[in-house]
Coordinates of C-alpha atoms in Angstrom, one line a residue:
X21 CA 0.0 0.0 0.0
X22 CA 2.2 2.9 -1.1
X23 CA 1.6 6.0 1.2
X24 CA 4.3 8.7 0.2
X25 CA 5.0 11.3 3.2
X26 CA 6.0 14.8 2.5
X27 CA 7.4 17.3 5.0
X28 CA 7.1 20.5 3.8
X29 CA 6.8 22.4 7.1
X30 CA 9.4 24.1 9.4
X31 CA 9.0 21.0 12.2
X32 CA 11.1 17.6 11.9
X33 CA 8.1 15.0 12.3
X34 CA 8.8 11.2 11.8
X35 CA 7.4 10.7 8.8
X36 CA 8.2 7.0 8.9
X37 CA 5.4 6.3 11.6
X38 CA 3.2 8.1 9.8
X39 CA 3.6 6.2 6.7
X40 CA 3.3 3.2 8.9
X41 CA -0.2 4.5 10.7
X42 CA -2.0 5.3 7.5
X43 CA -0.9 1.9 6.0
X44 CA -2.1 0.6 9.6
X45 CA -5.2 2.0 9.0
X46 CA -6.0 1.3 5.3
X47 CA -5.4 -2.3 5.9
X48 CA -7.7 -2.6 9.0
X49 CA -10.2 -0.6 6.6
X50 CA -9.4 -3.7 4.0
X51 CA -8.6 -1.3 1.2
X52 CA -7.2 -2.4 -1.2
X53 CA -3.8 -2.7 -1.1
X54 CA -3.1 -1.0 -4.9
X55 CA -4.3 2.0 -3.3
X56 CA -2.4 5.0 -3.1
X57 CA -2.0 7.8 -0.1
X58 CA -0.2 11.1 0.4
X59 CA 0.4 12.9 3.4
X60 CA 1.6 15.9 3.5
X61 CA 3.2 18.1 6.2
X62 CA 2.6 22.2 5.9
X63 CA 3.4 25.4 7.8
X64 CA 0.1 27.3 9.6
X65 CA 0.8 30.4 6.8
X66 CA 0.1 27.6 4.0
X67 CA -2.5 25.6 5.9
X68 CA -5.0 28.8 6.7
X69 CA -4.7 29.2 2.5
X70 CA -5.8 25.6 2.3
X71 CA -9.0 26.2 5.1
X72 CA -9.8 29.3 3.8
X73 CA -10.2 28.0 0.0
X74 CA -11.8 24.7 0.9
X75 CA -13.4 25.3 4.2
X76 CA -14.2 29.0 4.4
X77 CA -12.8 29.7 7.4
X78 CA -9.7 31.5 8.8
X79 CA -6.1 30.3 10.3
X80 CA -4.6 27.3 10.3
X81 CA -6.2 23.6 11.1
X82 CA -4.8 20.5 12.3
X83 CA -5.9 18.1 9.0
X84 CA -7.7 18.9 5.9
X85 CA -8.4 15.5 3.7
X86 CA -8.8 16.1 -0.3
X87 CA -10.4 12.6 -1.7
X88 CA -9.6 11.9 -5.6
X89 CA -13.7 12.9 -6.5
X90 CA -13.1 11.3 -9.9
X91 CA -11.9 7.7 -8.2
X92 CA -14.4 5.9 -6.5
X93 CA -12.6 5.7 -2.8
X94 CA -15.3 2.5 -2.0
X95 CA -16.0 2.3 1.8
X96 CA -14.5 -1.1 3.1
X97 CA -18.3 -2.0 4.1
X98 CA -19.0 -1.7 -0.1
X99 CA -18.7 -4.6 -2.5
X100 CA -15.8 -4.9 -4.1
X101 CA -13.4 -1.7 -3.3
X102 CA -10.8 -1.3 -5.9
X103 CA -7.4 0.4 -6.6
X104 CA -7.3 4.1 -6.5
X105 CA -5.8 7.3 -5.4
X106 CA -7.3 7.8 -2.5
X107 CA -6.1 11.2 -2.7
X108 CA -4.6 13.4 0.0
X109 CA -3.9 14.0 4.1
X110 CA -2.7 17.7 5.2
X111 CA -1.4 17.7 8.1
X112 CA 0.1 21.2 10.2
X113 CA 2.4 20.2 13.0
X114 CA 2.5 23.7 14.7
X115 CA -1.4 23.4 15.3
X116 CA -0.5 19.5 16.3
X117 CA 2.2 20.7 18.8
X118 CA -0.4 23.0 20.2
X119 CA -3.1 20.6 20.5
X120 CA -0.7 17.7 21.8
X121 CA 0.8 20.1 24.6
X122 CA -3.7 20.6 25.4
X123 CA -4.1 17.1 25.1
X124 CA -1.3 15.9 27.3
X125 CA 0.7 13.8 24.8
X126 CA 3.6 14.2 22.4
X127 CA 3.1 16.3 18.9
X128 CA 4.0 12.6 17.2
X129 CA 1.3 11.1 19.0
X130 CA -1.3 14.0 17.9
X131 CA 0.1 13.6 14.2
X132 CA -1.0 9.9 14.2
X133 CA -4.3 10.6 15.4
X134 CA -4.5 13.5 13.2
X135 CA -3.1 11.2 9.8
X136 CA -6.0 8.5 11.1
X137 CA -8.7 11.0 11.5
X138 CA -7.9 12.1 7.7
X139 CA -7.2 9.0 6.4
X140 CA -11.1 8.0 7.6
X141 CA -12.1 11.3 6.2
X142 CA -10.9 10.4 2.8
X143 CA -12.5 6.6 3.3
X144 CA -16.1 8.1 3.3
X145 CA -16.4 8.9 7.2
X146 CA -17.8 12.2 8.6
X147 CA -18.6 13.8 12.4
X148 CA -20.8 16.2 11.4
X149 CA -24.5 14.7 12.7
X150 CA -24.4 13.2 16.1
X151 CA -24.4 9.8 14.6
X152 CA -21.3 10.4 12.2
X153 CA -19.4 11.9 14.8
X154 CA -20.0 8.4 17.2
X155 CA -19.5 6.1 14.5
X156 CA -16.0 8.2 13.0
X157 CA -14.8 9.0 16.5
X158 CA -15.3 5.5 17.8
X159 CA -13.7 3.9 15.0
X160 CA -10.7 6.1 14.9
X161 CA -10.4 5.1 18.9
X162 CA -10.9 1.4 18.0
X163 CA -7.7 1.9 15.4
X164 CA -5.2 4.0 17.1
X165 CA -6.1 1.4 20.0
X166 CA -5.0 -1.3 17.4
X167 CA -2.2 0.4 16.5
X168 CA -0.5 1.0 19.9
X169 CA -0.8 -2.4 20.4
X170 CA 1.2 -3.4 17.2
X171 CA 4.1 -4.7 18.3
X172 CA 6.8 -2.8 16.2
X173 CA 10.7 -3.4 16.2
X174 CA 12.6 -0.3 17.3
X175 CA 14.7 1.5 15.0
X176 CA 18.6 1.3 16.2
X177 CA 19.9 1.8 12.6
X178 CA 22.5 -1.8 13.8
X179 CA 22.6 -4.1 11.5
X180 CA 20.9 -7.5 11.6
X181 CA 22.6 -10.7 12.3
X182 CA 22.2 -13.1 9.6
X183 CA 21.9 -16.4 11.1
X184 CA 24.6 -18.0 13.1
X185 CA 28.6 -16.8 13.2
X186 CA 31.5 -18.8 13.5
X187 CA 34.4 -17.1 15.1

């Protein structure tokens, strides 16, 4: 599932784990794994452009999702989802570090709920009626649960051993 991370802003985020989450996430959504994902990191200055032309409304955000309108997306509870672009995840790490510091966790921890939340949004999923918002917010819990139970190998950057070594 090929999700290509861009950091474009002014803030070092690992852009590694959020490849990982939204791959995470669209496999738990059983899309299909042909599809395609980009995530890109902005600066606030850049981000209220984007949420002002798309949103109507001022400043920066924390995510904005862009689906492919001309690619059907398919929900994973439709027949048959195929291959696509699914489009695109903005994310803006100072609004993330702001809401993280709120929140009471780290900025990379915000940034995966944050690439989750938009990776739903471009999957079909909305919060805006009261029963959106529980299924959306619910599910989103129900995978960054899933994911923070992932057992992951740490990144040491040592190499691996390859079998046994006779000395």
């Amino acid at each position: 599932m090929p999700v290509e991370v861009a950091n474009e802003s002014e803030i070092a985020v690992d852009e590694s784990s959020l490849a990982a989450v939204c791959t995470y996430v669209l496999g738990e959504m059983g899309v299909n794994p042909m599809a395609e994902l980009s995530v890109l990191c902005v600066d606030p200055d850049y981000m209220s452009t984007l949420h002002e032309r798309w949103m109507g409304e001022k400043g920066p955000t924390d995510v904005l999702a862009f689906p492919m309108d001309e690619l059907d997306t398919g929900r994973p509870d439709e027949p048959d989802p195929g291959p696509a672009l699914l489009g695109d995840v903005v994310l803006c790490p100072s609004v993330a570090i702001k809401q993280a510091r709120a929140a009471g966790h780290t900025m990379d921890d915000e940034l995966i709920l944050l690439a989750t939340h938009g990776v739903l949004h471009l999957l079909g999923y909305d919060h805006m009626e009261p029963e959106e918002e529980k299924e959306m917010f619910g599910l989103q819990t129900k995978l960054l649960d899933g994911w923070r139970a992932t057992p992951r190998a740490p990144m040491t950057g040592a190499a691996v051993p390859r079998g046994p070594v006779d000395r």
